Tab-separated table of C-alpha atoms and ligand atoms in Angstrom:
chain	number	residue	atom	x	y	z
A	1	UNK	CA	160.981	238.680	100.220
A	2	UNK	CA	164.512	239.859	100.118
A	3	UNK	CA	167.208	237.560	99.654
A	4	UNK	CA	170.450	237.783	101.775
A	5	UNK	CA	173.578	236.006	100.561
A	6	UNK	CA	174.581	233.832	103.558
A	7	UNK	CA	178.108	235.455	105.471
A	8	UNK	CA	180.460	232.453	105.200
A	9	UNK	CA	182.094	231.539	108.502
A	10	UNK	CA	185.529	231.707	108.365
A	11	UNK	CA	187.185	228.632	108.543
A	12	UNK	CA	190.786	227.702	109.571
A	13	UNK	CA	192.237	225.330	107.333
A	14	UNK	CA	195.189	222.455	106.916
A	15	UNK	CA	196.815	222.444	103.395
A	16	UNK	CA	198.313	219.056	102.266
A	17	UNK	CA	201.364	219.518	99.861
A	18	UNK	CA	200.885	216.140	98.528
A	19	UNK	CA	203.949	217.070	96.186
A	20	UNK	CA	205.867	217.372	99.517
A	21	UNK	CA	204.234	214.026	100.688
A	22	UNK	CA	205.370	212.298	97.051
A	23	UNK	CA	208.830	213.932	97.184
A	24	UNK	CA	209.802	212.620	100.589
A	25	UNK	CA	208.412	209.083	100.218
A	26	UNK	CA	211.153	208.856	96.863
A	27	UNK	CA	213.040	210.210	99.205
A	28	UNK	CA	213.060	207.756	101.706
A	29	UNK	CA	212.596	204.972	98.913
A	30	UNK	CA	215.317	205.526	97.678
A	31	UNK	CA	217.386	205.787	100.574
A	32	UNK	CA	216.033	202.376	101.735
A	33	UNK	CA	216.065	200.590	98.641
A	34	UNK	CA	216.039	197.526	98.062
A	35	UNK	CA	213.926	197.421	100.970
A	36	UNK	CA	210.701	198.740	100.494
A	37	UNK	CA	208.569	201.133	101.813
A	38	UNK	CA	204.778	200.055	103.839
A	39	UNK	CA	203.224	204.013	104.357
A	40	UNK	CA	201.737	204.166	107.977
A	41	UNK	CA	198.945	205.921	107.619
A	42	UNK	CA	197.512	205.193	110.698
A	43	UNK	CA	195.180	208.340	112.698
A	44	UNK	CA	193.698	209.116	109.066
A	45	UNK	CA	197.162	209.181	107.902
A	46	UNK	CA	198.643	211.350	110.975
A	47	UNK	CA	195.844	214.088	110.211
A	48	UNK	CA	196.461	214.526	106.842
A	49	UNK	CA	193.200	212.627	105.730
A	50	UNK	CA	193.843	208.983	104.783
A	51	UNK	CA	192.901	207.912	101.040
A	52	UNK	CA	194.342	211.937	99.399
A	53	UNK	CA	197.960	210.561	101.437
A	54	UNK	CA	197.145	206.878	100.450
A	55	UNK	CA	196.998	207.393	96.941
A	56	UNK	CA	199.693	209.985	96.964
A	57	UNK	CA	202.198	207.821	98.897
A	58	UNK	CA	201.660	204.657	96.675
A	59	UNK	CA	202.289	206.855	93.426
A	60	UNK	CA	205.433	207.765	95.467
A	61	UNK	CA	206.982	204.735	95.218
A	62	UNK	CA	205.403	202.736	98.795
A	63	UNK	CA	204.455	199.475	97.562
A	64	UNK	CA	201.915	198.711	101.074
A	65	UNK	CA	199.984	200.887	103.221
A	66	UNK	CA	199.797	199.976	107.256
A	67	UNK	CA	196.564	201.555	108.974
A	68	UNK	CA	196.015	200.487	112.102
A	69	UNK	CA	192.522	199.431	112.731
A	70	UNK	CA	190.865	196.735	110.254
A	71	UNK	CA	187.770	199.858	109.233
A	72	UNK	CA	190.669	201.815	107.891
A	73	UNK	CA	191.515	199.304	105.922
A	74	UNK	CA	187.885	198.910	104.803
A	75	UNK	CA	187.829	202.421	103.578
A	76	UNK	CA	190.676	202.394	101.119
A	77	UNK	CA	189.608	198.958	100.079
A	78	UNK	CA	186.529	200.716	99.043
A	79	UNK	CA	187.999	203.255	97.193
A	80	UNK	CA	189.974	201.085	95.138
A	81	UNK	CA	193.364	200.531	96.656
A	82	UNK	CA	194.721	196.942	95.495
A	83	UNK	CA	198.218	197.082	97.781
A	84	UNK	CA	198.897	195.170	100.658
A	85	UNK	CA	197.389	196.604	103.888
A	86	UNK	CA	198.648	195.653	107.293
A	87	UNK	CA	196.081	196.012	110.448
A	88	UNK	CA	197.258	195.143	113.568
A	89	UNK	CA	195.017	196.716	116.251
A	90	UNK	CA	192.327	193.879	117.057
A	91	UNK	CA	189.504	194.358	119.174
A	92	UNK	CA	186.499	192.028	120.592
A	93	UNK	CA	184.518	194.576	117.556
A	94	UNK	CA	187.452	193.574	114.579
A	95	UNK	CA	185.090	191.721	111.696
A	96	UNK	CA	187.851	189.695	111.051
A	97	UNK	CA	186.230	188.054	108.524
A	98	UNK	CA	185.400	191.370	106.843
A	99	UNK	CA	189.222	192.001	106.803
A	100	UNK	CA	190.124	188.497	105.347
A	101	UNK	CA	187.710	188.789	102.417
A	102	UNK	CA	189.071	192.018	101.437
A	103	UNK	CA	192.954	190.783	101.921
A	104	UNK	CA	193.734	192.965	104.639
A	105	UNK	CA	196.853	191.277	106.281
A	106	UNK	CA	196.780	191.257	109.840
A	107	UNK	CA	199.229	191.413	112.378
A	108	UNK	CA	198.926	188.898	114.752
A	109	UNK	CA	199.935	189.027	118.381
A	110	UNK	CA	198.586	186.333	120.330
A	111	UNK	CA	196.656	182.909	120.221
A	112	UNK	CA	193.041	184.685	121.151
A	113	UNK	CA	193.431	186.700	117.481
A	114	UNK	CA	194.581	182.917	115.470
A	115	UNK	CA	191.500	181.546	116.641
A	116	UNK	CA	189.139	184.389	116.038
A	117	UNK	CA	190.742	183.811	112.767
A	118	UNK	CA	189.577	180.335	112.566
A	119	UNK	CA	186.255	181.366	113.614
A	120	UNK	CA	185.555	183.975	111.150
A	121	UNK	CA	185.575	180.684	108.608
A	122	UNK	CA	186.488	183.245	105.611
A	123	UNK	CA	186.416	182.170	102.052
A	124	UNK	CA	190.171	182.353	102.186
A	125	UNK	CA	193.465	182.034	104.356
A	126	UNK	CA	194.201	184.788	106.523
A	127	UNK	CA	197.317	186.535	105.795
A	128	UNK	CA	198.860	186.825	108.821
A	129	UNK	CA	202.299	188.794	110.000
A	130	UNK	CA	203.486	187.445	113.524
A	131	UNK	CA	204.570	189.907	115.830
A	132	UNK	CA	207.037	189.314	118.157
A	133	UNK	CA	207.634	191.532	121.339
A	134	UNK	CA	211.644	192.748	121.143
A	135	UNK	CA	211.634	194.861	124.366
A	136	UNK	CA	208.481	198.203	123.608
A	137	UNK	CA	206.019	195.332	125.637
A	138	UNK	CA	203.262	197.280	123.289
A	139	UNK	CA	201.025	194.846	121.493
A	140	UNK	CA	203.458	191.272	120.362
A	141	UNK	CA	203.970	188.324	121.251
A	142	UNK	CA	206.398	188.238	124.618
A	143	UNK	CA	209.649	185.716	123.966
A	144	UNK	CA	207.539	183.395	126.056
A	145	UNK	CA	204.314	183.171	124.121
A	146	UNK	CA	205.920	183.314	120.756
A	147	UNK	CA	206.857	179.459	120.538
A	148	UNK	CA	202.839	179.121	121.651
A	149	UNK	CA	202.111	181.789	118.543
A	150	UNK	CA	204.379	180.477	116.089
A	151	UNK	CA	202.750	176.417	116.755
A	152	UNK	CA	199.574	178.012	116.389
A	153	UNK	CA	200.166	179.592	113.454
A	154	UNK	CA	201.671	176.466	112.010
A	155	UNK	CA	199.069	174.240	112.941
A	156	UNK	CA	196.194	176.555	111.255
A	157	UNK	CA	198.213	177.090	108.165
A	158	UNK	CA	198.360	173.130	107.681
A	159	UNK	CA	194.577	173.207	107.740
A	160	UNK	CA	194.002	176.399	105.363
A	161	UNK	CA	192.923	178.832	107.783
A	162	UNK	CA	195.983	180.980	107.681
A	163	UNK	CA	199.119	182.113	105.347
A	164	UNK	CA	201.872	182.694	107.451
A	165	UNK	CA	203.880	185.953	105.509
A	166	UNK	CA	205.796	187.572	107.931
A	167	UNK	CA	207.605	187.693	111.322
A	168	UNK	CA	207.740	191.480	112.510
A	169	UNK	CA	208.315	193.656	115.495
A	170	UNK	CA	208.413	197.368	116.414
A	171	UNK	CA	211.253	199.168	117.612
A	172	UNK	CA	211.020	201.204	120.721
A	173	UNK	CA	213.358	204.162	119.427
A	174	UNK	CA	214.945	205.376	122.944
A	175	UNK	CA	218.213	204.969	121.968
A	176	UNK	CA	220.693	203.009	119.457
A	177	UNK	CA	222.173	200.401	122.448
A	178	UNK	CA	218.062	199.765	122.997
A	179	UNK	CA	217.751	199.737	118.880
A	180	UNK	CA	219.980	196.883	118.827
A	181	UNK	CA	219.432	194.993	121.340
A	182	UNK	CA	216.032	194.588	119.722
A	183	UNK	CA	217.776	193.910	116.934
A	184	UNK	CA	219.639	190.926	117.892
A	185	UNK	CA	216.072	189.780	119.586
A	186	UNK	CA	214.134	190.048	116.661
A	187	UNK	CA	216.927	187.700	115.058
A	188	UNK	CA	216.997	185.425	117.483
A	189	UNK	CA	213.008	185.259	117.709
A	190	UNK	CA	212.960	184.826	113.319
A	191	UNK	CA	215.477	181.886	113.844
A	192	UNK	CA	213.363	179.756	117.262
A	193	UNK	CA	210.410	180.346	114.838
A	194	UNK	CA	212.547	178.841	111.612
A	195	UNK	CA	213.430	176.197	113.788
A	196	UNK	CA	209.659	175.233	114.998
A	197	UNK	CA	208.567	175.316	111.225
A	198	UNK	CA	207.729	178.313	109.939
A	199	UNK	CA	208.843	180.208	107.109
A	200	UNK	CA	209.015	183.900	106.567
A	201	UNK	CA	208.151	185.319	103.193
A	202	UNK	CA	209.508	188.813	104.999
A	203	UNK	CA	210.798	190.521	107.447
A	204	UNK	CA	210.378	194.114	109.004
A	205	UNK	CA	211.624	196.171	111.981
A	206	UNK	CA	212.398	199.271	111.293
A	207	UNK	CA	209.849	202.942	111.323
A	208	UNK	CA	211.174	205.758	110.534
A	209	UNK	CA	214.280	206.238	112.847
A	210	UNK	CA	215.858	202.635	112.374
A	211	UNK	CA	214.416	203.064	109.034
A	212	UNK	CA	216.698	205.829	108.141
A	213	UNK	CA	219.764	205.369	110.414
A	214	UNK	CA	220.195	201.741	111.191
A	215	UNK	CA	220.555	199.780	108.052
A	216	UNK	CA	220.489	196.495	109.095
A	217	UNK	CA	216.950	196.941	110.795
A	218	UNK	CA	215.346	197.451	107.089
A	219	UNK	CA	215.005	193.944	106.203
A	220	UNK	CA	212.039	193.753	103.753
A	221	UNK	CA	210.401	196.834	103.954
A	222	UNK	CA	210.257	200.018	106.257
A	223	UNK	CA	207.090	201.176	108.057
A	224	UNK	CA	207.864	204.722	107.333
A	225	UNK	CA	205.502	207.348	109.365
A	226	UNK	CA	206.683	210.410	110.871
A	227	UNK	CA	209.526	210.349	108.484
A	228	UNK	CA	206.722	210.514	105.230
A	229	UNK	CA	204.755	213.725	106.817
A	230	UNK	CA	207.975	215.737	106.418
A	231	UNK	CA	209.340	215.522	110.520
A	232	UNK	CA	212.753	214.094	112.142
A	233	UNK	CA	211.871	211.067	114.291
A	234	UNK	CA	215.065	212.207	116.222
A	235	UNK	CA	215.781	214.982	118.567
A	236	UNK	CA	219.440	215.865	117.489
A	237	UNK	CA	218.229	217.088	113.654
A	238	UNK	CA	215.382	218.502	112.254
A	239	UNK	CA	213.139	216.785	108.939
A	240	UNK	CA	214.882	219.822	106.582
A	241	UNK	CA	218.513	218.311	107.557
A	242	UNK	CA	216.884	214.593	106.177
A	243	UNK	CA	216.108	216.223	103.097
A	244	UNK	CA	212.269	215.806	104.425
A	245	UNK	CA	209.454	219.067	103.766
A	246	UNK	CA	206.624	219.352	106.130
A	247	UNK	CA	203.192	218.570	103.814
A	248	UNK	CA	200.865	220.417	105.776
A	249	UNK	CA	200.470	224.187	106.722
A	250	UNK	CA	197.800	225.095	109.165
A	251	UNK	CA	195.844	228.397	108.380
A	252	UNK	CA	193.673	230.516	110.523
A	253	UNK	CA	191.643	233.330	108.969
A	254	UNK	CA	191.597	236.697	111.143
A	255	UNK	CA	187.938	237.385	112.581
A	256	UNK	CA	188.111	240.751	114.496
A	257	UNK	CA	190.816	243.384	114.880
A	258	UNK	CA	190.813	245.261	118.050
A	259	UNK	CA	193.137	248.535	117.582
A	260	UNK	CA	194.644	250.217	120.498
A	261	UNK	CA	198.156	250.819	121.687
A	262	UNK	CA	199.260	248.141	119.572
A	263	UNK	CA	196.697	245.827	116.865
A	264	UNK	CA	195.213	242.782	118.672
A	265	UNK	CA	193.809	239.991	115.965
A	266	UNK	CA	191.861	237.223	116.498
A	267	UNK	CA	192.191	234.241	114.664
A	268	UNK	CA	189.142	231.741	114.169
A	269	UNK	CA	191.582	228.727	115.477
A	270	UNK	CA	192.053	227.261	119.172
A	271	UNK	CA	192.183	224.513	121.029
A	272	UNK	CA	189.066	222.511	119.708
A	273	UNK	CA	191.395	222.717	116.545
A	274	UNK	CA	194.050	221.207	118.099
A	275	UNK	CA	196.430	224.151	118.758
A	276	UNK	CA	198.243	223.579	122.105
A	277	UNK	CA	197.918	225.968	124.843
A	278	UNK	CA	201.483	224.986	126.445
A	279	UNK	CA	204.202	227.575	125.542
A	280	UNK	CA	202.104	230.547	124.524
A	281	UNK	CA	205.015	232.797	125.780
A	282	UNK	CA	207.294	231.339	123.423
A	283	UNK	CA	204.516	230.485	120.445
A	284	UNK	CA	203.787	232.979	117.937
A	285	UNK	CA	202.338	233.157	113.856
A	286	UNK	CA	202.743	234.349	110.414
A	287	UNK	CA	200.696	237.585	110.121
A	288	UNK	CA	201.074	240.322	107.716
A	289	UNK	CA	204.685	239.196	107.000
A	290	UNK	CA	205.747	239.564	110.310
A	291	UNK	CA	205.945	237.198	113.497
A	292	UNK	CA	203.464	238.023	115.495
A	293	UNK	CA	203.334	236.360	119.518
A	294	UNK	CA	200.434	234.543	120.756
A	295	UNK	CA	198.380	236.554	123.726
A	296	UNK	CA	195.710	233.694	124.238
A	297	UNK	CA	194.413	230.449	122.838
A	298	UNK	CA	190.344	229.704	123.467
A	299	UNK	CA	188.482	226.676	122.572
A	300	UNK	CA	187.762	228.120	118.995
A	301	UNK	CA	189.721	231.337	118.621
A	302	UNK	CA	193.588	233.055	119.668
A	303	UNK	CA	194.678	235.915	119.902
A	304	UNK	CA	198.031	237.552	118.538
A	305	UNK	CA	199.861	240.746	118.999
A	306	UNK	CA	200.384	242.312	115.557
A	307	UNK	CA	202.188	245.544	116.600
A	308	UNK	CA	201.610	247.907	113.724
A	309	UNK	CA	201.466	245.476	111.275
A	310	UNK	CA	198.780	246.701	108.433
A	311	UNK	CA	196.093	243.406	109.100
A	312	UNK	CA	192.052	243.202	108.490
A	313	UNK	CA	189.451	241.136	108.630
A	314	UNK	CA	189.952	237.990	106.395
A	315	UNK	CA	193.615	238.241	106.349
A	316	UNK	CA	195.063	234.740	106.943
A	317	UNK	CA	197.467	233.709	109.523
A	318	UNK	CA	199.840	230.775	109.164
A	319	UNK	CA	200.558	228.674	112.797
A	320	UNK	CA	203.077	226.048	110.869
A	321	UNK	CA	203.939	225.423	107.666
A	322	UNK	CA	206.877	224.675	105.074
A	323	UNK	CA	209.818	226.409	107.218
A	324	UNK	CA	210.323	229.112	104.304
A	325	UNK	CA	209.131	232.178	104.003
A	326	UNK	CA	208.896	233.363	107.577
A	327	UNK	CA	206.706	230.131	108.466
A	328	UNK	CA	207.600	227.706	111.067
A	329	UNK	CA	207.622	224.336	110.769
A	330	UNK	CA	205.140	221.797	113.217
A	331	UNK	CA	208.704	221.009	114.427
A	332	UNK	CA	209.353	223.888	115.950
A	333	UNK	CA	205.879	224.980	117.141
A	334	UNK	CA	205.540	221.699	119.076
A	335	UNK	CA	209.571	222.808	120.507
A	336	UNK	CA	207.554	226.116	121.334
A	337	UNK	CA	204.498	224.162	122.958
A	338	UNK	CA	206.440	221.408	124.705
A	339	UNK	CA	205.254	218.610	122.360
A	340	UNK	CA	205.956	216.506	118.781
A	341	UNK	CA	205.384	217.469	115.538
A	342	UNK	CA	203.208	214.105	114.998
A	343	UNK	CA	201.098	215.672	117.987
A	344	UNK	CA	200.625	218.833	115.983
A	345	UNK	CA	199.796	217.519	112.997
A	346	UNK	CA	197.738	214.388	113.951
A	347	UNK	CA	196.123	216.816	116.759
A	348	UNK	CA	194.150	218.773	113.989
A	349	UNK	CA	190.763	218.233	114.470
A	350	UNK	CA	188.088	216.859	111.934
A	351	UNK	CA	186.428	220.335	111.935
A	352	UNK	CA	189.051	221.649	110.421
A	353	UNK	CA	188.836	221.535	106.890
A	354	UNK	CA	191.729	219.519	104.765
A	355	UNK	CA	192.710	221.342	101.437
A	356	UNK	CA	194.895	219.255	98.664
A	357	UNK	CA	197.311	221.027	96.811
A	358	UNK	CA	198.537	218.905	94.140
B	1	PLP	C1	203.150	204.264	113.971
B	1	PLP	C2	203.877	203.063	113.547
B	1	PLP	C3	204.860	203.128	112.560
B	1	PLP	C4	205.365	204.433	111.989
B	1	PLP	O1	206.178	205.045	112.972
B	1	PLP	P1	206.985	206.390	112.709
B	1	PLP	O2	207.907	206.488	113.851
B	1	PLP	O3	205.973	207.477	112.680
B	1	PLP	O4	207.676	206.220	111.412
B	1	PLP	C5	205.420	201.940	112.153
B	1	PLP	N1	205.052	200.764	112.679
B	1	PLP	C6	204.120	200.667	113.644
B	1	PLP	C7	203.775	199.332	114.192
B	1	PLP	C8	203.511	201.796	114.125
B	1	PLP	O5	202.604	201.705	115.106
């Protein structure tokens, strides 16, 4: 019997600079300070795999984590992470009494969620963070329901059921006259709820665009996102002029080189890995030091002119990366390809293998 060693398939790969990811959440710590910072690491931490960025981010200086879904929040839980999570995406699935036991705060919308609460007859009071609608009309209270939310909320916290910490809504980010308006609702909705009752151990607004240019919207702590991953949440300046680095490069090993008038290299990445097919005129990658234009994208390879550039089999290509060294950032391939850099990043798929770099 002869024994063949097994060919391994070339796989593309995302590298996480988790020293990027730690340097830009002091960053943006700092900047906030004394507000705090609550990482989002919602869509397994925008596709940079959820408990590596966790753990990274809370060494970093973020004193919470905000994940979404309640089974997110089940998963760091399990590995050990003590911090404050906040969930606020509830479904007729949540196990809300799963989520109480392990003290995963919950951000609470409407009545419907308070009494699911009071169903789920956990061994302790729910913490709860009341969210208030202040003009995104995505997942809070309206200004008409929040009186009902707020009495609610009261009433179960005088019998145990719930801890009332926090009155919170989520900015919409269109533009600063929109910003503020919220603003002055979100104030407005704090002080009818202060009047029915309640009190507010915090406060928080802001993600990463109020979070950085609209002081007054930091309140107790920033939900930074975007911001964290190394990308601009605006469109007039890029993450490098916030002092923000990109944290992960996406790699694509060459698979076949066809030589003819000019070299033609196929990279095992495409679509099913979540690189866009919009803008493939304008899109192109790092390949034997050079720029080299995208000819095709497939559903799990591209192709790429390389000119004369000296390239084989095995030779890696770089779609997005740090910005230096002839790399683009996700910034500007998502310019090329008509999207956002939280699209590019969070749009890597599972397959694709995440590698830490420390
Ligand atoms: C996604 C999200 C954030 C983070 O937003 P960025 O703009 O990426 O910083 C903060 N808060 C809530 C409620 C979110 O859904």
């Amino acid at each position: 019997m002869t024994i063949v060693d097994a060919i391994a398939e070339p796989l593309p790969r995302a590298v996480i600079d988790l020293a990027a990811l730690r340097r830009n959440v002091a960053h943006l710590t700092a900047l906030i300070s004394p507000a705090e910072t609550m990482l989002a690491v919602k869509a397994d931490a925008y596709g940079h795999g959820l408990l590596p960025i966790a753990e990274a981010g809370l060494e970093a200086g973020a004193t919470s984590l905000a994940v979404l879904e309640v089974p997110a929040g089940l998963v760091l839980r399990r590995a050990g992470i003590t911090v404050p999570l906040l969930a606020w995406l509830h479904g007729e699935d949540t196990d809300w009494r799963a989520a109480i036991e392990a003290d995963i705060e919950l951000g609470i919308s409407a009545v419907w969620q308070l009494e699911a609460i009071a169903a789920a007859a956990a061994d302790r009071p729910a913490v709860v963070h009341l969210k208030v609608d202040t003009g995104l009309s995505r997942n809070g209270a309206t200004r008409e329901q929040w009186p009902h939310l707020i009495d609610a909320a009261l009433e179960l916290q005088r019998q145990g059921v719930v801890r009332i910490r926090a009155a919170w809504s989520h900015l919409a980010d269109a533009s600063i006259a929109d910003d503020e308006a919220a603003l002055a609702e979100f104030r407005s909705a704090v002080a009818e709820a202060e009047e029915r009752g309640a009190r507010f151990e915090i406060l928080h607004l802001a993600a990463s665009s109020a979070g950085i240019r609209m002081p007054e919207a930091r309140f107790d702590l920033v939900r930074f996102g975007i911001a964290a991953y190394g990308f601009s949440p605006f469109d007039d300046c890029t993450g490098a002029e916030l002092g923000l680095e990109p944290v992960m490069r996406l790699e694509a090993p060459v698979v076949e080189i066809h030589v003819g008038g000019t070299t033609r290299a196929r990279l095992g990445i495409g679509f099913g890995d979540g690189v866009p097919v919009l803008g493939i005129a304008k899109t192109s990658v790092l390949l034997g030091g050079r720029r080299c234009p995208v000819v095709t994208v497939d559903v799990d390879t591209m192709t790429v002119d390389a000119g004369s550039a000296r390239v084989a089999v095995g030779d890696t290509a770089i779609l997005f990366g740090s910005g230096h060294d002839g790399t683009v950032t996700a910034e500007k391939y998502a310019d090329w390809a008509e999207t956002i850099a939280d699209e590019m990043v969070t749009g890597v798929a599972l397959r694709v293998p995440r590698i830490y770099e420390n």
